[in-house]
Short mmCIF file of C-alpha atoms and ligand atoms in Angstrom, two decimals:
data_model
loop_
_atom_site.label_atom_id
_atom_site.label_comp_id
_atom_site.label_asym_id
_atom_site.label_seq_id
_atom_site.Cartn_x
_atom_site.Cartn_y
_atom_site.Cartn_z
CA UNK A 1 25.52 3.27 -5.81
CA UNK A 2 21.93 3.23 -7.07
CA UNK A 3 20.54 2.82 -10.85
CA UNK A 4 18.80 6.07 -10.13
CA UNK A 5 19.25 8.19 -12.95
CA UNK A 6 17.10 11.18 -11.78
CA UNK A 7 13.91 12.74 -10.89
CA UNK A 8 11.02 13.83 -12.86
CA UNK A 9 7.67 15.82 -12.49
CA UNK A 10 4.72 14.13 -13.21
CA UNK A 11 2.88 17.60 -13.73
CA UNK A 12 5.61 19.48 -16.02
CA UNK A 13 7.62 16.74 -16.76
CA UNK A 14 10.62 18.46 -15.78
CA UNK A 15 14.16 16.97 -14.66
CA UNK A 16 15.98 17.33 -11.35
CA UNK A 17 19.18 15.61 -10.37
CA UNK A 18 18.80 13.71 -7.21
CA UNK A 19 21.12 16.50 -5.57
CA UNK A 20 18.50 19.10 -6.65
CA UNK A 21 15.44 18.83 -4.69
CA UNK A 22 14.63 16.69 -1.55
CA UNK A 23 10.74 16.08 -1.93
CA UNK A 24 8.68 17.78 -4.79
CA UNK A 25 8.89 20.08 -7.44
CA UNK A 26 9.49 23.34 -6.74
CA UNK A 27 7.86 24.46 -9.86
CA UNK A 28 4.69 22.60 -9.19
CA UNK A 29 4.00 22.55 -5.08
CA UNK A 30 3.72 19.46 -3.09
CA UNK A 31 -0.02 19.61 -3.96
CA UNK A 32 0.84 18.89 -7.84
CA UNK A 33 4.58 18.62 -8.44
CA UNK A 34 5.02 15.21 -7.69
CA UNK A 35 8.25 13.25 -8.64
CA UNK A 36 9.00 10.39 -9.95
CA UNK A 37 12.30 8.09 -9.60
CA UNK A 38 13.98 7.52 -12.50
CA UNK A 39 16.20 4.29 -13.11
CA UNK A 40 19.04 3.06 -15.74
CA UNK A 41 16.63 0.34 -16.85
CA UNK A 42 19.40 -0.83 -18.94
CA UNK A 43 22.31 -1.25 -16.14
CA UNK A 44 19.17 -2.26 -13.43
CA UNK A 45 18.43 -5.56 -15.84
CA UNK A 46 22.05 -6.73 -15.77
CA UNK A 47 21.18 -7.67 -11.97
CA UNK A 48 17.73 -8.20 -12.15
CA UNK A 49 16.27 -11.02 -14.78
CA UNK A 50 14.30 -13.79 -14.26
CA UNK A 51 17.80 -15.63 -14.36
CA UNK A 52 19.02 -13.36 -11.69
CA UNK A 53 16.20 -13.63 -9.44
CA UNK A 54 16.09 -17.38 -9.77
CA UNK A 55 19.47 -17.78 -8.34
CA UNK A 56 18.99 -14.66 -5.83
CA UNK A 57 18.99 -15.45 -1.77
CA UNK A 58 17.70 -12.73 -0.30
CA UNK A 59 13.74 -13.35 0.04
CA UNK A 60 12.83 -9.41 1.64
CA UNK A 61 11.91 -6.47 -0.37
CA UNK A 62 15.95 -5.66 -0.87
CA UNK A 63 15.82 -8.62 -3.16
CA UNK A 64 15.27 -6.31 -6.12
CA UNK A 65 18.01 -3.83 -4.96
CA UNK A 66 18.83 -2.88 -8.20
CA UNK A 67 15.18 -1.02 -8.81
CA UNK A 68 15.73 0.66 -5.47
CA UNK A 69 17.03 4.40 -4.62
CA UNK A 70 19.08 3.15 -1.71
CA UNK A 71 22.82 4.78 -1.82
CA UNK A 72 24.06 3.18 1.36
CA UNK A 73 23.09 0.29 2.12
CA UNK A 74 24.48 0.16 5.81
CA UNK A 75 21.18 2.10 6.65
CA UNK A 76 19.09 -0.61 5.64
CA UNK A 77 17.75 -1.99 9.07
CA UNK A 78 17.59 -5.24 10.43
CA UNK A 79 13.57 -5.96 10.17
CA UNK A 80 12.35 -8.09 7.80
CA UNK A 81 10.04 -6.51 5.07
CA UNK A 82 8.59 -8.25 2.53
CA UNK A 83 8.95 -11.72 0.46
CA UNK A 84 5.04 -11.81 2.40
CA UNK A 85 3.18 -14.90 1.52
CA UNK A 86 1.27 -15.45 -2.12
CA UNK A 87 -1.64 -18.26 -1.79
CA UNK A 88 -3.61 -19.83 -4.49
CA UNK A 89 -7.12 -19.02 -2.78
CA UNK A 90 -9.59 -21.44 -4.94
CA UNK A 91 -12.17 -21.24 -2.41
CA UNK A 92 -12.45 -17.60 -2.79
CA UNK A 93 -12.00 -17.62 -6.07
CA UNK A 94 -15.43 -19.70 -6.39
CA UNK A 95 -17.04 -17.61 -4.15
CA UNK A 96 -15.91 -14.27 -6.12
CA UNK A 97 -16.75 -15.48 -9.36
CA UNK A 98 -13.48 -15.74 -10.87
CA UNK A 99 -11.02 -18.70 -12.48
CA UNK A 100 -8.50 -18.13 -10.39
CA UNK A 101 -7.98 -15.95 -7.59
CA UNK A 102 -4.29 -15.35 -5.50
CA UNK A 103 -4.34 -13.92 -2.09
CA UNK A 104 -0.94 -11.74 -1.09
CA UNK A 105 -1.18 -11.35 2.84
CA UNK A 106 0.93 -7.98 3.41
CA UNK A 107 -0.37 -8.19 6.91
CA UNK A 108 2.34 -10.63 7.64
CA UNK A 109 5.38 -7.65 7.69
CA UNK A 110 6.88 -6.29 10.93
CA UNK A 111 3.80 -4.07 11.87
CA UNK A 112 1.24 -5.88 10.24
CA UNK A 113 1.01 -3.73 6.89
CA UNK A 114 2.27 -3.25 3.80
CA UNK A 115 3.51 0.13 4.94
CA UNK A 116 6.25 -1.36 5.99
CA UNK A 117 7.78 -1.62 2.58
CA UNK A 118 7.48 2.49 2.34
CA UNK A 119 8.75 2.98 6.01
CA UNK A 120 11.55 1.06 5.41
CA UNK A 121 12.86 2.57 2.57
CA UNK A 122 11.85 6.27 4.27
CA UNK A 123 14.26 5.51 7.32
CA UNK A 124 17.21 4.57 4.96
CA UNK A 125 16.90 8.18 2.95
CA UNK A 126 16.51 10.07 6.60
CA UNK A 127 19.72 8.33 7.68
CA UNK A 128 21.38 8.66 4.07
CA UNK A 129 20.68 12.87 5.40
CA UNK A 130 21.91 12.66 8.18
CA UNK A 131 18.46 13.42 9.60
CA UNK A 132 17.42 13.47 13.23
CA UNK A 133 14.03 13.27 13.54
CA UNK A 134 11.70 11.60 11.03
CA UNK A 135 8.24 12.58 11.07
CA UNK A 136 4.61 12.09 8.80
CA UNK A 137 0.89 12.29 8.94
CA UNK A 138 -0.63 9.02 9.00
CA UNK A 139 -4.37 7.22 9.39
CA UNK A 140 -2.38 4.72 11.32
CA UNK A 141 -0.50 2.39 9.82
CA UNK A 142 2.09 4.56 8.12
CA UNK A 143 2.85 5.87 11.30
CA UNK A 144 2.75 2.56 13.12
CA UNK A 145 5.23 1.42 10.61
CA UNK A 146 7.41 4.67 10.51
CA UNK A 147 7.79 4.31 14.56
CA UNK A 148 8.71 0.45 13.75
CA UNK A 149 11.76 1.33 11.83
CA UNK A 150 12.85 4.12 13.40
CA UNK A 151 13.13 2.18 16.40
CA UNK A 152 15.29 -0.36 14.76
CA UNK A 153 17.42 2.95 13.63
CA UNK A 154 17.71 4.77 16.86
CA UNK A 155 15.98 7.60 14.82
CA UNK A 156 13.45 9.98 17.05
CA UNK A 157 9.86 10.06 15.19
CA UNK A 158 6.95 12.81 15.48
CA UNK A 159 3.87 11.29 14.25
CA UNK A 160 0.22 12.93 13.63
CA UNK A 161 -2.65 10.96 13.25
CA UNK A 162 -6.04 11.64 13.46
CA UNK A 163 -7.83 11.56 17.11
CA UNK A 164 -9.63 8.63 15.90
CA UNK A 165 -7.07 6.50 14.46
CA UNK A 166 -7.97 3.01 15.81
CA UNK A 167 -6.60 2.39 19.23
CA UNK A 168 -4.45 -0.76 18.19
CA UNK A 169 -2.30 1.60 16.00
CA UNK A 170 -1.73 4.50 18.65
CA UNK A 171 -0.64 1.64 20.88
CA UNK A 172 1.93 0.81 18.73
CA UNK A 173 3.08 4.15 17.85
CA UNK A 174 3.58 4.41 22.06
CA UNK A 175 4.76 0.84 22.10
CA UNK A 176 7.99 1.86 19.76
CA UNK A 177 8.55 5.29 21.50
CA UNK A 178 7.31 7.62 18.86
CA UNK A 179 6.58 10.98 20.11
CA UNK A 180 2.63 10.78 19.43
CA UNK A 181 0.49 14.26 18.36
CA UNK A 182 -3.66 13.04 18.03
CA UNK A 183 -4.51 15.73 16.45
CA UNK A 184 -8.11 16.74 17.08
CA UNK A 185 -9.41 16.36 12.97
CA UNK A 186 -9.72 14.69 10.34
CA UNK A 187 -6.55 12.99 8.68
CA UNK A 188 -6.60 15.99 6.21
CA UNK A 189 -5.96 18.38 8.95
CA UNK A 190 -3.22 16.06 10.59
CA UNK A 191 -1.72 15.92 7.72
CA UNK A 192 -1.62 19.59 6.78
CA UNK A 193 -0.48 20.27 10.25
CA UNK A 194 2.98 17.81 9.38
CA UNK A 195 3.46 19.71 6.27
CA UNK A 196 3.72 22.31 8.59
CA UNK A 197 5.64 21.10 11.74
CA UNK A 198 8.42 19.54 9.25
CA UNK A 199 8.93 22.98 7.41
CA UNK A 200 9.20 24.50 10.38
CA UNK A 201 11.59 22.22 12.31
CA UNK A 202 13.51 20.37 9.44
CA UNK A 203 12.41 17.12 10.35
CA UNK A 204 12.65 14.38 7.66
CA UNK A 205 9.58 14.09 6.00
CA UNK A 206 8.42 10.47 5.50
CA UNK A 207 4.55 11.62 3.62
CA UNK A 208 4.85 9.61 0.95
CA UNK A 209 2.31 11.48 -1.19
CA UNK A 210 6.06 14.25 -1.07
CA UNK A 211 8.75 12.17 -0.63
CA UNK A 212 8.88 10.64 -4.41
CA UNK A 213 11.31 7.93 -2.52
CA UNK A 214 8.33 6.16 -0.46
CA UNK A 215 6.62 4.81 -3.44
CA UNK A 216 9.69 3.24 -4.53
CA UNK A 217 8.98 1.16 -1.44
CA UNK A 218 5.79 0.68 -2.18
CA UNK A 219 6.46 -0.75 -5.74
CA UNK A 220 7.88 -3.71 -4.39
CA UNK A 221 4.96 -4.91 -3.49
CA UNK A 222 3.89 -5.49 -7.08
CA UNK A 223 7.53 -6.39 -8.25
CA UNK A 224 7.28 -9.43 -5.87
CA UNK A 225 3.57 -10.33 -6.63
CA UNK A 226 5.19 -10.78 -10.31
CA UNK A 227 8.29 -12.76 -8.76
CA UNK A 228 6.56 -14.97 -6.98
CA UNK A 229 3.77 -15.82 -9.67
CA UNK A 230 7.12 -16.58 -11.86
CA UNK A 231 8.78 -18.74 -9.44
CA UNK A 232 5.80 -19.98 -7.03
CA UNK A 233 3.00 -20.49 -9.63
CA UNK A 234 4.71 -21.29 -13.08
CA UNK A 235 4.60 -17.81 -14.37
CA UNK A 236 0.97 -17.58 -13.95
CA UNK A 237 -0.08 -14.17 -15.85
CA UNK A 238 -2.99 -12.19 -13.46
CA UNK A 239 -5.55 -10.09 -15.61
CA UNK A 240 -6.09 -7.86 -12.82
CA UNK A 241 -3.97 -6.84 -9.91
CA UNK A 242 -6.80 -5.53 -6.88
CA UNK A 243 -5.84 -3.12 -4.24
CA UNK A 244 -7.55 -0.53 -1.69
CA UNK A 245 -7.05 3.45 -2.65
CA UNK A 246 -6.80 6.08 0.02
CA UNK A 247 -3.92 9.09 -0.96
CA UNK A 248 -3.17 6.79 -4.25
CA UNK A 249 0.62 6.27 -3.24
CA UNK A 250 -0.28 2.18 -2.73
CA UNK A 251 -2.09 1.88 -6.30
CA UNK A 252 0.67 4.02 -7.76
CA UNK A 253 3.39 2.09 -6.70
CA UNK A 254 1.75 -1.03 -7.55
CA UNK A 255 1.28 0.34 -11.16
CA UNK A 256 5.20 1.00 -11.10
CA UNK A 257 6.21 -2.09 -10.29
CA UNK A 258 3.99 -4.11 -13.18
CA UNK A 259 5.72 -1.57 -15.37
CA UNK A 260 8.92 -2.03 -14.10
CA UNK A 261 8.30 -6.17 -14.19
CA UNK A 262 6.87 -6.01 -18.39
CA UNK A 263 9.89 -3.38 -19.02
CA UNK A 264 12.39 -6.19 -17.39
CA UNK A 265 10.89 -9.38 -19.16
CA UNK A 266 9.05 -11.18 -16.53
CA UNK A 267 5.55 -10.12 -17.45
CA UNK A 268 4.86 -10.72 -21.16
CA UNK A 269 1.41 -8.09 -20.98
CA UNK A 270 0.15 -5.74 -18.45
CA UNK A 271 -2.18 -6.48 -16.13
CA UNK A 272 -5.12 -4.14 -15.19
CA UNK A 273 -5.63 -2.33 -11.85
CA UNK A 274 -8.32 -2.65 -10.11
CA UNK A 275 -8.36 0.64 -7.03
CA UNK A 276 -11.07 -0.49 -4.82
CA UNK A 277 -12.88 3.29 -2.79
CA UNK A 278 -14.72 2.93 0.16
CA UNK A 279 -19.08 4.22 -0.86
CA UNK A 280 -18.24 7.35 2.01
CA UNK A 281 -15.04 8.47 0.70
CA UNK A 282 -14.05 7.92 -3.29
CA UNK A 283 -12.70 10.82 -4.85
CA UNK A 284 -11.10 8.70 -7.29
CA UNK A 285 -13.78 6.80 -8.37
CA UNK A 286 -15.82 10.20 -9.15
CA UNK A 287 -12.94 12.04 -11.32
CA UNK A 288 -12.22 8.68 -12.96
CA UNK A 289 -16.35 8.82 -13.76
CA UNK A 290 -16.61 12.05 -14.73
CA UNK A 291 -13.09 12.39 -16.39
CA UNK A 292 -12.82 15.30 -13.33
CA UNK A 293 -10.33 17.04 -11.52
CA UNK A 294 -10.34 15.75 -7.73
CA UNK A 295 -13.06 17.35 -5.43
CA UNK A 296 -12.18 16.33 -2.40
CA UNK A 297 -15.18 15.19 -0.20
CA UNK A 298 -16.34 14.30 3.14
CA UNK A 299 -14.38 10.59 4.74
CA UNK A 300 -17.40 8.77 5.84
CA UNK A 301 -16.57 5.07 6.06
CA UNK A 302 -14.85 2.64 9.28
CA UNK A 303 -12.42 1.82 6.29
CA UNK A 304 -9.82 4.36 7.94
CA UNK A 305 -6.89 3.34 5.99
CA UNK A 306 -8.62 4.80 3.34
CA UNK A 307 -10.33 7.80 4.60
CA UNK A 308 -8.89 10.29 2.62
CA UNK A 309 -11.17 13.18 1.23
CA UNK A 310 -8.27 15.10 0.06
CA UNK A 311 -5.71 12.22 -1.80
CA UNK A 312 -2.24 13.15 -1.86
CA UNK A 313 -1.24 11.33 -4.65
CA UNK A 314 -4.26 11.90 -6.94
CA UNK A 315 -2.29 12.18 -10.29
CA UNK A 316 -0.31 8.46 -9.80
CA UNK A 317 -3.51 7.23 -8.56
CA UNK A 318 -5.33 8.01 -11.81
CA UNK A 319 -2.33 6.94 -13.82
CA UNK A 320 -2.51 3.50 -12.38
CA UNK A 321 -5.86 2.76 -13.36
CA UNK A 322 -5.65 4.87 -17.20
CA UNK A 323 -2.68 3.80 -18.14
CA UNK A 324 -3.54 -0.03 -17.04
CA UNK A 325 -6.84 0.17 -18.93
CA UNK A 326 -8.39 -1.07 -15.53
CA UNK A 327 -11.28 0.64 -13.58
CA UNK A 328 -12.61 2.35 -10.15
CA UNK A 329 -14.92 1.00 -7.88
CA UNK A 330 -16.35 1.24 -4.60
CA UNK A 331 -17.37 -1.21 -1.59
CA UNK A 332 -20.15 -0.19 1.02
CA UNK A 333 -19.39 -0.23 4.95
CA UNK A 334 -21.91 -3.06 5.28
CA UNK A 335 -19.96 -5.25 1.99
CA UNK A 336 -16.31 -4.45 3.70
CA UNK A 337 -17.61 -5.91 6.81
CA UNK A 338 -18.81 -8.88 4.48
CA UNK A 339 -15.43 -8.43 3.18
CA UNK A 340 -13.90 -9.35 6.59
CA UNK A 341 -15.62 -12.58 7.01
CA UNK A 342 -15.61 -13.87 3.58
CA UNK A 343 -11.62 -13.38 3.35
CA UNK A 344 -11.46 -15.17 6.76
CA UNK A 345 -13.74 -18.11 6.28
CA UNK A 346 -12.61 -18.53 2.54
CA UNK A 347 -8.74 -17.96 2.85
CA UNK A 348 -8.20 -18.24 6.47
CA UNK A 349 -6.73 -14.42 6.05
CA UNK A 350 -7.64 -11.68 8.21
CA UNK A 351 -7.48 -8.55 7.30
CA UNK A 352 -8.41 -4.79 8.57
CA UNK A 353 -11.31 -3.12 6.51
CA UNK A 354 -9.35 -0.98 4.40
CA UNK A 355 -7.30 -4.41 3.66
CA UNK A 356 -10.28 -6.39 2.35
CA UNK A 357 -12.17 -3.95 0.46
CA UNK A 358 -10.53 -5.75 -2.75
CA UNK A 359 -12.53 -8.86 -1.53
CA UNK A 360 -16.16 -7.12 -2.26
CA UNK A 361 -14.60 -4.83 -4.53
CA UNK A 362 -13.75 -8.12 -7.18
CA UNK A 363 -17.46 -9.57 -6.20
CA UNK A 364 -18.60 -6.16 -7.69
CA UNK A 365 -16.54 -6.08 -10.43
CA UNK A 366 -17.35 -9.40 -11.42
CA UNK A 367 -21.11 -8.73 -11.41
CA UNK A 368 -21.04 -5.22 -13.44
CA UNK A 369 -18.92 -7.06 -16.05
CA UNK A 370 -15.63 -5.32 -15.45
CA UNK A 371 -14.02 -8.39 -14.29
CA UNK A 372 -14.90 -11.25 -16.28
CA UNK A 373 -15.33 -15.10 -14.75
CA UNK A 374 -12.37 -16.74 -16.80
CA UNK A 375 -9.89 -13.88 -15.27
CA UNK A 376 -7.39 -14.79 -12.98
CA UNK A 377 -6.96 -12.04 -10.47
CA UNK A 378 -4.20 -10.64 -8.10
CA UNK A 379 -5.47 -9.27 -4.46
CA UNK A 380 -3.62 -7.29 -2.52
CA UNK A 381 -4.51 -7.63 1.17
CA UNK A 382 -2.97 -4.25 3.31
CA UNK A 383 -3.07 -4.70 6.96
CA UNK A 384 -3.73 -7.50 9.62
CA UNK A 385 -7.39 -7.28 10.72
CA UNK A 386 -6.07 -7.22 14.32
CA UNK A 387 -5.41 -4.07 13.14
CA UNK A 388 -8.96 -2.74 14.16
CA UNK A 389 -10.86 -5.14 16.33
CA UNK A 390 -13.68 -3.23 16.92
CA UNK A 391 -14.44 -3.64 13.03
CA UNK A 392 -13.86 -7.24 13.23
CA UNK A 393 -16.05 -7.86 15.89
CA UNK A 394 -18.85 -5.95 13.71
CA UNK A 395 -17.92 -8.22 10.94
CA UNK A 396 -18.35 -11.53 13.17
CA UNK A 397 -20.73 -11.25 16.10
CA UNK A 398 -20.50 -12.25 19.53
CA UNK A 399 -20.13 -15.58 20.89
CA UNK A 400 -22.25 -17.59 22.65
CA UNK A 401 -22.79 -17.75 26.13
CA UNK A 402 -23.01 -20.48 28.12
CA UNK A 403 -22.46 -22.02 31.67
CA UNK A 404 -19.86 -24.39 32.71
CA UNK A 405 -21.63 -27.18 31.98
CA UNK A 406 -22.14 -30.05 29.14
CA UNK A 407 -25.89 -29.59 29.79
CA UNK A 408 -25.30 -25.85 29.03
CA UNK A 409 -23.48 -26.76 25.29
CA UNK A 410 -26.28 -29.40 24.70
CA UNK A 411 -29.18 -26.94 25.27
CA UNK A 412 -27.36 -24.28 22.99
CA UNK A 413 -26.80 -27.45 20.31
CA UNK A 414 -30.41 -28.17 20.03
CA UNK A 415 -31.17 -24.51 20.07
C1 PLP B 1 -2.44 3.19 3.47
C2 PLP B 1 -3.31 2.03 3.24
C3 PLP B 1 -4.03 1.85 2.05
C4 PLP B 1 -4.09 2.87 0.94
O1 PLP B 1 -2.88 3.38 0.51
P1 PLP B 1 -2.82 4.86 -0.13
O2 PLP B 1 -1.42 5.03 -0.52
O3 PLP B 1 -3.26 5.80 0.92
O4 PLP B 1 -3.76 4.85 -1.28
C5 PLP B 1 -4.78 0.70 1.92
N1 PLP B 1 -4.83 -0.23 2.89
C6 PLP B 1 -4.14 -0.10 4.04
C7 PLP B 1 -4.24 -1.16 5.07
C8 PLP B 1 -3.36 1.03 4.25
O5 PLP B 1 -2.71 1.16 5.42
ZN1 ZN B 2 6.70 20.43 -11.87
#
């Protein structure tokens, strides 16, 4: 049995029982009446305190069970998500501007991004239903992680992505035997057209912009950034917490979890949040600007994680950053490709461009005076740059050429 007390509208705030409704208010529409899970924050801290989680031997995301929606936990599957490594990046730190800088490398989950933690958690409510098919809309790497753990369940997965999803992504989608729709648009369309297909069909629907359970996943992202500060780093307190924004599900689940982490004792303040745009696509940044309702706009930008005109999650999104006091920004193509290198060269982490767009984004920041110098900040890095290799060989360069011979690598030496 879960802590889960409920569900509640973020739009009109009202209540469901968990029984109730499956993915969004009914009220509202998926495009505003997004839920939120709702926990026994009381019975939840009984299990997990710093005390707790000192003494706790499970290093995955179901370490902090007790904050999950998970009824039955036979359907959690074998693959191991999470407890992803924290580093104290001092090199990168100098080179950003800050005092202290700490590098989480979600590209080190099962399929290489932090999607995992949402997939994961997806597959265990589809087989908690009794589901059988699972299926979402995806730039890539929620679908290469849905077809990951429904794999590992024996679940059948329809996935839509946009034609040009990078190529390493569709492979894996093949690779774990999703059925695989490109759909000939933009990731809007693709995902309009899964809306669509799962209403139809009565396939599990794993959007997690709909599906108020994904987040939940998400959040323990965050909740672990704040365990392992605790434990790793002698409860070292970050001023900002940095991540990449796309549909807003990521940034709102990160929010979540610092909440969740303050509310439970290990945080003694709230840090700020940092949601890092892309220059071609930030519909965020612009309502946050002009205290706006969302426009959604053209996706112009080889960041394709977070290529999203039309956010899904707009309302969480915008939370995260008003409620944490933090701020909006946005990277250029040209600084994400900077992004690449820097976080490479600096950290010896490598990323995909939607993974690194923190790196530039806290360079920015820094510079306008958002972030200031004595600040110890918290970056989030998404997805493994081997991800998208055509963007990492953009970001590097080609090698150098030579013949077979040591007269060959002495002529290109003195060149
Ligand atoms: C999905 C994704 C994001 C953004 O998450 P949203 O929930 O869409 O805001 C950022 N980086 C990577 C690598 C992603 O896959
Ligand atoms: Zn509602």
């Amino acid at each position: 049995m879960s802590h889960v007390t409920g569900l509640r509208c973020i739009h009109c705030d009202k209540h469901y029982a968990v029984a109730e409704v499956d993915y969004y208010c009914p009220a509202c529409g998926y495009e505003d009446g997004i839920l939120d899970v709702e926990y026994d924050y009381e019975a939840v801290a009984k299990s997990l305190n710093p005390d707790a989680l000192q003494k706790n031997g499970v290093f995955s995301m179901w370490r902090y069970l007790p904050l999950l929606p998970v009824e039955d936990t036979t359907k959690i599957q074998h693959l191991q998500v999470g407890w992803t490594p924290l580093y104290d990046a001092s090199k990168l730190a100098k080179e950003l501007g800050v005092a202290r800088l700490f590098v989480k490398d979600e590209g080190r989950n099962p399929t290489a991004s932090f999607k995992d933690r949402a997939s994961a958690m997806g597959v265990v409510k589809a087989l908690e239903k009794g589901a059988d098919r699972i299926t979402c809309a995806s730039t890539g790497n929620a679908a290469s992680s849905l077809a990951g753990f429904a794999a590992a369940a024996g679940l059948p997965a329809t996935i839509f992505v946009p034609e040009r999803a990078p190529q390493a992504k569709v492979a894996q989608l093949l690779v774990f035997g999703a059925q695989v729709f490109a759909v000939q648009g933009t990731y809007d369309e693709a995902w309009e057209l899964c809306m669509a297909a799962a209403a139809e069909f009565g396939w599990y629907n794993r959007n997690c912009a709909i599906n108020p359970y994904l987040i939940e996943g998400k959040k323990t992202v965050s909740i672990e950034l704040v365990d392992q500060l605790f434990l790793q780093y002698g409860k070292a307190m970050p001023d900002w917490v940095v991540v990449s924004v796309g549909d807003g599900c990521t940034v709102g689940g990160v929010w979540k979890g610092l909440v969740e982490m303050h509310k439970l004792g290990f945080l003694p303040r709230l840090p700020k949040v940092l949601g890092v745009q892309a220059d071609g696509c930030k519909p965020f940044l612009t309502a946050w600007k002009d205290k706006a309702p969302l426009q959604p706009t053209e996706a112009n930008t080889l960041a394709d994680s977070i290529a999203v005109g039309h956010p899904r999650n707009f309302q969480k999104g915008m939370n995260a950053i008003v409620e944490s006091e933090g701020a909006f920004i946005s990277v250029t193509d040209e600084e994400i490709l900077w992004s690449i290198r820097t976080l490479a060269r600096k950290a010896a982490v490598f990323g995909e461009p939607a993974g690194v767009a923190g790196v530039a984004g806290v360079k920015k920041a820094v510079e306008q005076g958002v972030v200031a110098a004595t600040d110890t900040v918290a970056l989030l890095i998404t997805g493994n740059g081997l991800k998208d290799i055509q963007s990492a060989v953009q970001a590097a360069g080609a090698p150098t050429r030579i013949a077979p011979e040591l007269s060959a690598v002495k002529a290109a030496l003195s060149r």
